[in-house]
Coordinates of C-alpha atoms and ligand atoms in Angstrom, one line a residue:
M1 CA 99.4 120.4 65.3
T2 CA 97.5 121.6 68.3
N3 CA 94.1 120.2 68.2
T4 CA 91.9 122.5 70.2
R5 CA 88.8 124.3 69.9
S6 CA 88.3 127.8 71.3
N7 CA 85.5 128.3 73.8
G8 CA 85.5 131.8 75.0
S9 CA 88.9 132.2 76.7
T10 CA 89.4 128.5 77.1
R11 CA 91.3 126.4 74.5
T12 CA 89.5 123.2 75.1
L13 CA 90.9 119.8 74.1
V14 CA 89.5 118.0 71.1
D15 CA 91.1 114.7 69.9
P16 CA 91.8 113.8 66.2
F17 CA 88.3 112.1 66.0
G18 CA 86.4 115.3 67.1
R19 CA 85.8 114.2 70.7
D20 CA 85.9 116.9 73.3
I21 CA 88.0 115.8 76.2
S22 CA 86.0 117.0 79.3
Y23 CA 86.6 114.2 81.8
L24 CA 89.9 113.4 83.7
R25 CA 90.3 110.4 86.0
V26 CA 93.3 110.7 88.3
S27 CA 94.7 107.8 90.2
V28 CA 96.1 109.5 93.3
T29 CA 98.0 106.4 94.5
D30 CA 98.7 103.0 93.4
R31 CA 98.3 101.7 96.9
C32 CA 95.2 99.9 98.2
D33 CA 94.1 98.4 101.3
F34 CA 92.3 95.6 99.3
R35 CA 93.7 93.0 97.0
C36 CA 90.7 92.2 94.8
V37 CA 91.4 89.0 92.8
Y38 CA 90.6 90.5 89.4
C39 CA 92.5 93.8 90.1
M40 CA 95.8 93.1 91.8
A41 CA 98.1 90.2 92.7
E42 CA 98.3 89.4 96.4
N43 CA 101.9 90.4 96.5
M44 CA 102.1 93.7 94.6
T45 CA 105.1 95.8 94.3
F46 CA 104.3 99.4 94.6
L47 CA 105.8 102.5 93.3
P48 CA 108.6 104.1 95.3
K49 CA 107.2 107.2 97.1
A50 CA 109.8 109.4 95.2
D51 CA 108.1 108.6 91.8
I52 CA 104.7 109.8 93.0
L53 CA 103.5 113.3 92.5
S54 CA 102.9 115.5 95.6
L55 CA 99.5 116.7 96.3
E56 CA 100.4 120.1 95.1
E57 CA 101.8 118.5 91.8
L58 CA 98.5 116.6 91.4
D59 CA 96.5 119.8 92.0
R60 CA 98.5 121.8 89.6
L61 CA 98.0 119.0 86.9
C62 CA 94.2 118.8 87.6
S63 CA 94.0 122.5 87.4
A64 CA 95.8 122.7 84.1
F65 CA 93.2 120.2 82.7
V66 CA 90.3 122.2 84.1
A67 CA 91.8 125.5 82.6
R68 CA 91.6 123.4 79.3
G69 CA 87.9 122.6 79.5
V70 CA 87.8 119.6 81.6
R71 CA 84.4 119.8 83.5
K72 CA 84.6 116.5 85.5
L73 CA 87.3 115.2 87.8
R74 CA 87.3 111.7 89.3
L75 CA 89.8 110.7 91.9
T76 CA 90.6 107.1 91.9
G77 CA 93.4 104.7 92.7
G78 CA 94.6 102.2 94.1
E79 CA 92.3 103.4 96.9
P80 CA 92.1 107.3 96.9
L81 CA 91.1 107.6 100.4
V82 CA 94.4 105.9 101.7
R83 CA 96.5 108.5 100.2
R84 CA 97.8 110.5 103.1
G85 CA 96.4 114.1 103.2
I86 CA 93.9 113.3 100.3
M87 CA 91.3 115.7 101.9
T88 CA 93.8 118.6 101.4
L89 CA 93.7 117.8 97.7
V90 CA 89.9 117.3 97.5
S91 CA 89.5 120.6 99.4
S92 CA 91.8 122.6 97.1
L93 CA 90.3 121.3 94.0
S94 CA 86.8 122.2 95.3
R95 CA 87.7 125.8 94.5
H96 CA 87.0 124.9 90.7
L97 CA 83.5 124.0 91.7
T98 CA 83.1 127.3 93.6
A99 CA 84.4 129.2 90.6
G100 CA 82.0 127.3 88.2
T101 CA 84.9 126.0 86.1
L102 CA 84.2 122.4 87.2
D103 CA 80.8 120.6 87.2
E104 CA 81.8 117.7 89.1
L105 CA 84.4 116.6 91.7
T106 CA 83.8 112.8 92.5
L107 CA 85.7 109.7 93.4
T108 CA 85.6 105.9 93.1
T109 CA 86.4 104.2 96.4
N110 CA 86.3 100.7 98.0
G111 CA 84.5 102.4 100.9
S112 CA 86.9 101.2 103.7
Q113 CA 87.6 104.8 104.9
L114 CA 84.3 106.4 104.0
K115 CA 83.1 106.4 107.6
K116 CA 85.9 108.8 108.3
Y117 CA 85.8 111.0 105.3
A118 CA 82.0 111.0 104.1
A119 CA 81.0 114.2 105.8
E120 CA 84.2 116.0 104.8
L121 CA 83.7 115.0 101.2
A122 CA 80.2 116.3 101.2
A123 CA 81.4 119.5 102.8
C124 CA 84.0 120.0 99.9
G125 CA 81.1 120.0 97.3
V126 CA 81.4 116.3 96.4
R127 CA 77.8 115.2 95.4
R128 CA 78.1 111.6 94.5
I129 CA 80.6 108.8 94.6
N130 CA 81.1 105.3 93.4
V131 CA 81.7 102.5 95.8
S132 CA 83.0 99.2 94.6
L133 CA 81.2 96.2 96.1
D134 CA 80.7 92.9 94.4
T135 CA 78.8 90.8 97.0
L136 CA 76.8 91.2 100.2
D137 CA 78.1 87.8 101.5
P138 CA 80.9 88.6 104.2
D139 CA 82.9 85.5 103.4
K140 CA 82.7 85.9 99.6
F141 CA 83.6 89.6 100.2
R142 CA 86.6 88.6 102.0
A143 CA 87.5 86.0 99.2
I144 CA 87.1 88.6 96.5
T145 CA 89.0 91.4 98.2
R146 CA 91.4 89.1 100.0
W147 CA 91.9 91.8 102.8
G148 CA 88.5 93.5 103.1
D149 CA 85.9 93.5 105.7
L150 CA 82.3 93.9 104.5
S151 CA 80.9 95.3 107.7
V152 CA 83.4 98.3 107.6
V153 CA 82.4 99.1 103.9
R154 CA 78.6 98.9 104.7
A155 CA 79.2 101.3 107.6
G156 CA 81.1 103.5 105.2
I157 CA 78.2 103.5 102.7
D158 CA 75.8 104.3 105.5
A159 CA 78.0 107.3 106.5
A160 CA 78.1 108.5 102.9
L161 CA 74.3 108.4 102.5
A162 CA 73.9 110.1 106.0
A163 CA 76.1 112.8 104.8
G164 CA 73.8 113.3 101.7
L165 CA 76.1 111.9 99.1
A166 CA 74.6 109.9 96.2
V167 CA 76.1 106.5 96.1
K168 CA 76.3 104.4 93.1
I169 CA 77.4 100.8 93.6
N170 CA 79.8 99.3 91.1
A171 CA 80.0 95.4 90.9
V172 CA 82.2 93.4 88.7
A173 CA 80.4 90.4 87.3
L174 CA 82.4 87.3 88.3
K175 CA 81.6 83.9 86.8
G176 CA 80.6 81.4 89.4
V177 CA 81.4 84.0 92.3
N178 CA 78.5 86.7 92.3
E179 CA 76.6 85.9 89.2
D180 CA 73.6 84.4 91.1
E181 CA 73.7 87.3 93.5
I182 CA 73.1 90.2 91.1
P183 CA 69.3 90.5 91.6
A184 CA 69.9 90.5 95.4
L185 CA 72.6 93.2 95.0
L186 CA 70.1 95.1 92.9
A187 CA 67.2 94.9 95.4
W188 CA 69.5 96.0 98.3
A189 CA 71.0 98.9 96.4
H190 CA 67.7 100.2 95.1
G191 CA 66.2 99.8 98.5
E192 CA 68.9 102.0 99.9
G193 CA 68.2 104.6 97.0
M194 CA 71.5 103.8 95.2
D195 CA 72.1 102.9 91.6
L196 CA 73.8 99.8 90.7
T197 CA 76.2 99.3 87.7
I198 CA 77.6 96.0 86.7
I199 CA 81.0 95.8 85.0
E200 CA 82.5 93.2 82.7
V201 CA 85.9 92.0 84.0
M202 CA 88.6 93.4 81.8
P203 CA 92.0 91.7 80.9
L204 CA 94.3 94.1 82.7
G205 CA 97.5 93.0 84.7
D206 CA 98.5 89.7 85.9
T207 CA 96.6 89.0 89.1
G208 CA 97.5 85.3 89.6
E209 CA 94.0 84.4 88.6
G210 CA 92.6 83.0 85.3
R211 CA 90.7 85.7 83.4
L212 CA 88.6 83.2 81.3
E213 CA 87.5 81.7 84.5
Q214 CA 86.4 85.1 85.9
Y215 CA 84.8 86.5 82.7
L216 CA 81.1 86.6 82.6
P217 CA 79.5 88.5 79.6
L218 CA 76.9 91.1 80.8
S219 CA 74.4 89.8 78.3
I220 CA 73.9 86.7 80.5
V221 CA 73.6 89.1 83.6
R222 CA 71.0 91.1 81.8
A223 CA 69.0 88.1 80.8
R224 CA 69.1 86.7 84.4
V225 CA 67.8 89.9 85.9
A226 CA 65.2 90.2 83.3
E227 CA 63.8 86.8 84.6
R228 CA 62.9 88.6 87.9
Y229 CA 62.4 92.4 86.8
T230 CA 61.1 94.4 84.1
L231 CA 63.9 96.4 82.3
E232 CA 63.1 99.7 80.6
D233 CA 65.8 101.3 78.4
I234 CA 66.4 105.0 79.4
D235 CA 68.7 107.7 78.2
Y236 CA 70.2 108.6 81.4
R237 CA 74.0 109.3 81.2
T238 CA 76.6 110.3 83.8
G239 CA 79.4 111.1 81.4
G240 CA 80.9 107.5 81.8
P241 CA 80.5 104.5 79.6
A242 CA 77.5 102.9 81.5
R243 CA 74.3 102.2 79.7
Y244 CA 71.2 102.4 82.0
V245 CA 67.8 100.8 82.4
R246 CA 65.2 101.5 85.0
I247 CA 63.8 98.5 86.8
A248 CA 60.1 99.1 86.9
E249 CA 59.4 97.3 90.1
T250 CA 62.0 99.2 92.1
G251 CA 62.2 102.6 90.3
G252 CA 66.1 102.4 90.5
R253 CA 68.6 102.4 87.8
L254 CA 70.8 99.6 86.7
G255 CA 73.8 100.4 84.6
F256 CA 76.0 98.0 82.4
I257 CA 79.6 98.6 81.5
T258 CA 80.5 96.3 78.7
P259 CA 83.9 97.0 77.4
L260 CA 84.3 93.5 75.9
T261 CA 80.9 92.7 74.4
H262 CA 80.3 96.3 73.2
N263 CA 82.4 99.3 73.5
F264 CA 81.4 102.9 73.4
C265 CA 84.7 104.4 72.3
E266 CA 83.0 106.6 69.8
S267 CA 81.7 108.9 72.6
C268 CA 84.8 108.7 74.8
N269 CA 85.4 111.9 76.4
R270 CA 88.0 111.0 79.0
V271 CA 91.8 110.6 79.7
R272 CA 93.5 109.0 82.7
L273 CA 96.3 110.3 84.8
T274 CA 98.4 108.1 87.1
C275 CA 100.0 109.2 90.4
T276 CA 103.4 109.5 88.7
G277 CA 102.0 112.0 86.1
T278 CA 101.6 109.6 83.1
L279 CA 98.6 110.2 81.0
F280 CA 96.8 107.3 79.4
M281 CA 94.7 108.4 76.5
C282 CA 92.7 105.1 76.4
L283 CA 92.2 102.5 79.2
G284 CA 92.6 99.7 76.8
Q285 CA 96.0 100.8 75.1
D286 CA 99.5 101.2 76.3
D287 CA 100.3 104.5 74.7
A288 CA 100.9 107.1 77.3
A289 CA 102.5 110.7 77.7
D290 CA 104.7 111.7 80.5
L291 CA 103.5 115.0 82.0
R292 CA 105.6 114.9 85.2
R293 CA 108.7 116.0 83.4
P294 CA 107.2 119.2 81.7
L295 CA 105.3 119.8 85.1
R296 CA 108.7 119.8 87.0
M297 CA 110.7 121.6 84.3
S298 CA 108.9 124.9 84.6
P299 CA 106.8 126.7 87.2
N300 CA 104.5 127.9 84.5
D301 CA 102.2 125.7 82.5
D302 CA 103.4 126.3 78.9
L303 CA 105.4 123.2 78.6
L304 CA 102.7 121.1 80.4
N305 CA 100.0 122.5 78.0
E306 CA 102.3 121.6 75.0
A307 CA 102.6 118.0 76.4
I308 CA 98.9 117.7 77.0
D309 CA 98.2 119.0 73.3
E310 CA 100.6 116.6 71.9
A311 CA 99.1 113.7 74.0
I312 CA 95.6 114.3 72.9
T313 CA 96.6 114.1 69.3
R314 CA 97.5 110.6 70.1
K315 CA 94.1 109.5 71.5
P316 CA 93.2 106.5 69.7
K317 CA 89.9 105.7 68.2
G318 CA 89.1 102.9 70.5
H319 CA 90.5 100.0 72.5
D320 CA 91.0 96.4 71.5
F321 CA 90.5 94.2 74.5
V322 CA 90.3 90.6 73.6
M323 CA 89.2 87.7 75.8
D324 CA 89.4 84.3 74.2
R325 CA 91.1 81.1 74.5
R326 CA 94.1 82.2 72.3
H327 CA 94.7 85.1 74.5
K328 CA 95.4 83.7 77.9
R329 CA 97.7 86.4 79.0
P330 CA 96.4 89.8 80.0
A331 CA 95.7 92.1 77.1
L332 CA 97.6 94.8 78.9
A333 CA 100.3 94.3 81.4
R334 CA 99.5 97.1 83.6
H335 CA 97.0 96.7 86.5
M336 CA 93.7 98.3 86.9
S337 CA 95.1 100.0 90.1
M338 CA 97.5 102.0 88.0
T339 CA 94.8 104.0 86.1
G340 CA 91.9 103.3 88.5
G341 CA 89.4 101.9 86.1
Ligands
SAM1 N1 89.9 101.3 95.1 C1 88.9 102.0 94.5 C2 87.7 101.1 94.2 O1 87.7 100.0 94.8 O2 86.8 101.5 93.6 C3 89.2 102.6 93.2 C4 90.1 101.9 92.2 S1 89.4 100.4 91.5 C5 90.8 99.9 90.4 C6 88.2 101.0 90.4 C7 87.3 100.0 89.9 O3 87.9 99.2 88.9 C8 86.5 99.0 90.9 O4 85.2 99.2 90.7 C9 87.2 97.8 90.6 O5 86.2 96.8 90.9 C10 87.4 98.0 89.0 N2 88.3 96.9 88.5 C11 89.5 96.6 88.9 N3 90.2 95.8 88.2 C12 89.0 95.4 87.2 C13 89.1 94.5 86.1 N4 90.2 93.7 85.8 N5 87.9 94.5 85.4 C14 87.0 95.3 85.6 N6 87.0 96.2 86.7 C15 88.0 96.2 87.5

């Protein structure tokens, strides 16, 4: 049975647990110019180009979701800004902002290409972006990303701020790597007028590095920050899973994404599309639906809409990541770069 709710002329997507699906995250490429130790193995095998949806197909898929009531689109990857022609997609998707059928078009990036694209992103109606940055120490940055250059990313962040984009920094908490640096990251981010969100490392894909060795519960991070700063709980939400506090001393916001110690599946409003047109209904489960076939089978969206409806009926109640000594292998075989977080 099709699980939809009528909203004027739009049949919106509602899952079996009554959650409105209003947020689509789209991984536009599985390729990246970094090899972060918690995300990818150093020698990754990438998808053959023939399997990847064209920019026009990605636009059609995103637009089909917008027509079904999705109000927020986030482009991610791999690294979204290394996809050739990416600004053509951003520019064409921005028509939904102009039409008022989309509230937000945004992206998550490692920042390496931001200097080149920040002004263009702002001109396309992008208002805020997330930049992933785990440390301000250039050597540590190189060690974590394997291939990245901190000065390039910092120049990209400066360009984004200069273009008027609101920037949120996302940092993955890594035991013994950046755990002592979180207060310094916070002081820097808030000093630049940026929010900071800390993410627990999730057991996705084999990266050649031990997960238990990387895993740092955010309860510990929070306690450490609280030794230096005053944390005030606030209701601020961005449509994502982060829970925020305000830091009294800086006036800035600090978010926590805690898929392992607490999950927030009951309010999950999102689904994730890969660059091959596979729809994952939950970041923490393997079940998926192929949208590429119905997309390519017909120039109109009837088959596609049927496949989307069917997929949404399979959205699970929640994920079940586990991180303990009995589960040394990743909970899921796929890498984060496939769905983009
Ligand atoms: N390349 C872009 C970037 O760096 O933001 C977008 C894709 S990246 C996969 C999206 C986010 O996922 C980044 O913030 C990254 O740190 C995070 N991430 C990757 N693997 C992770 C893992 N195993 N656990 C938690 N976060 C992870």
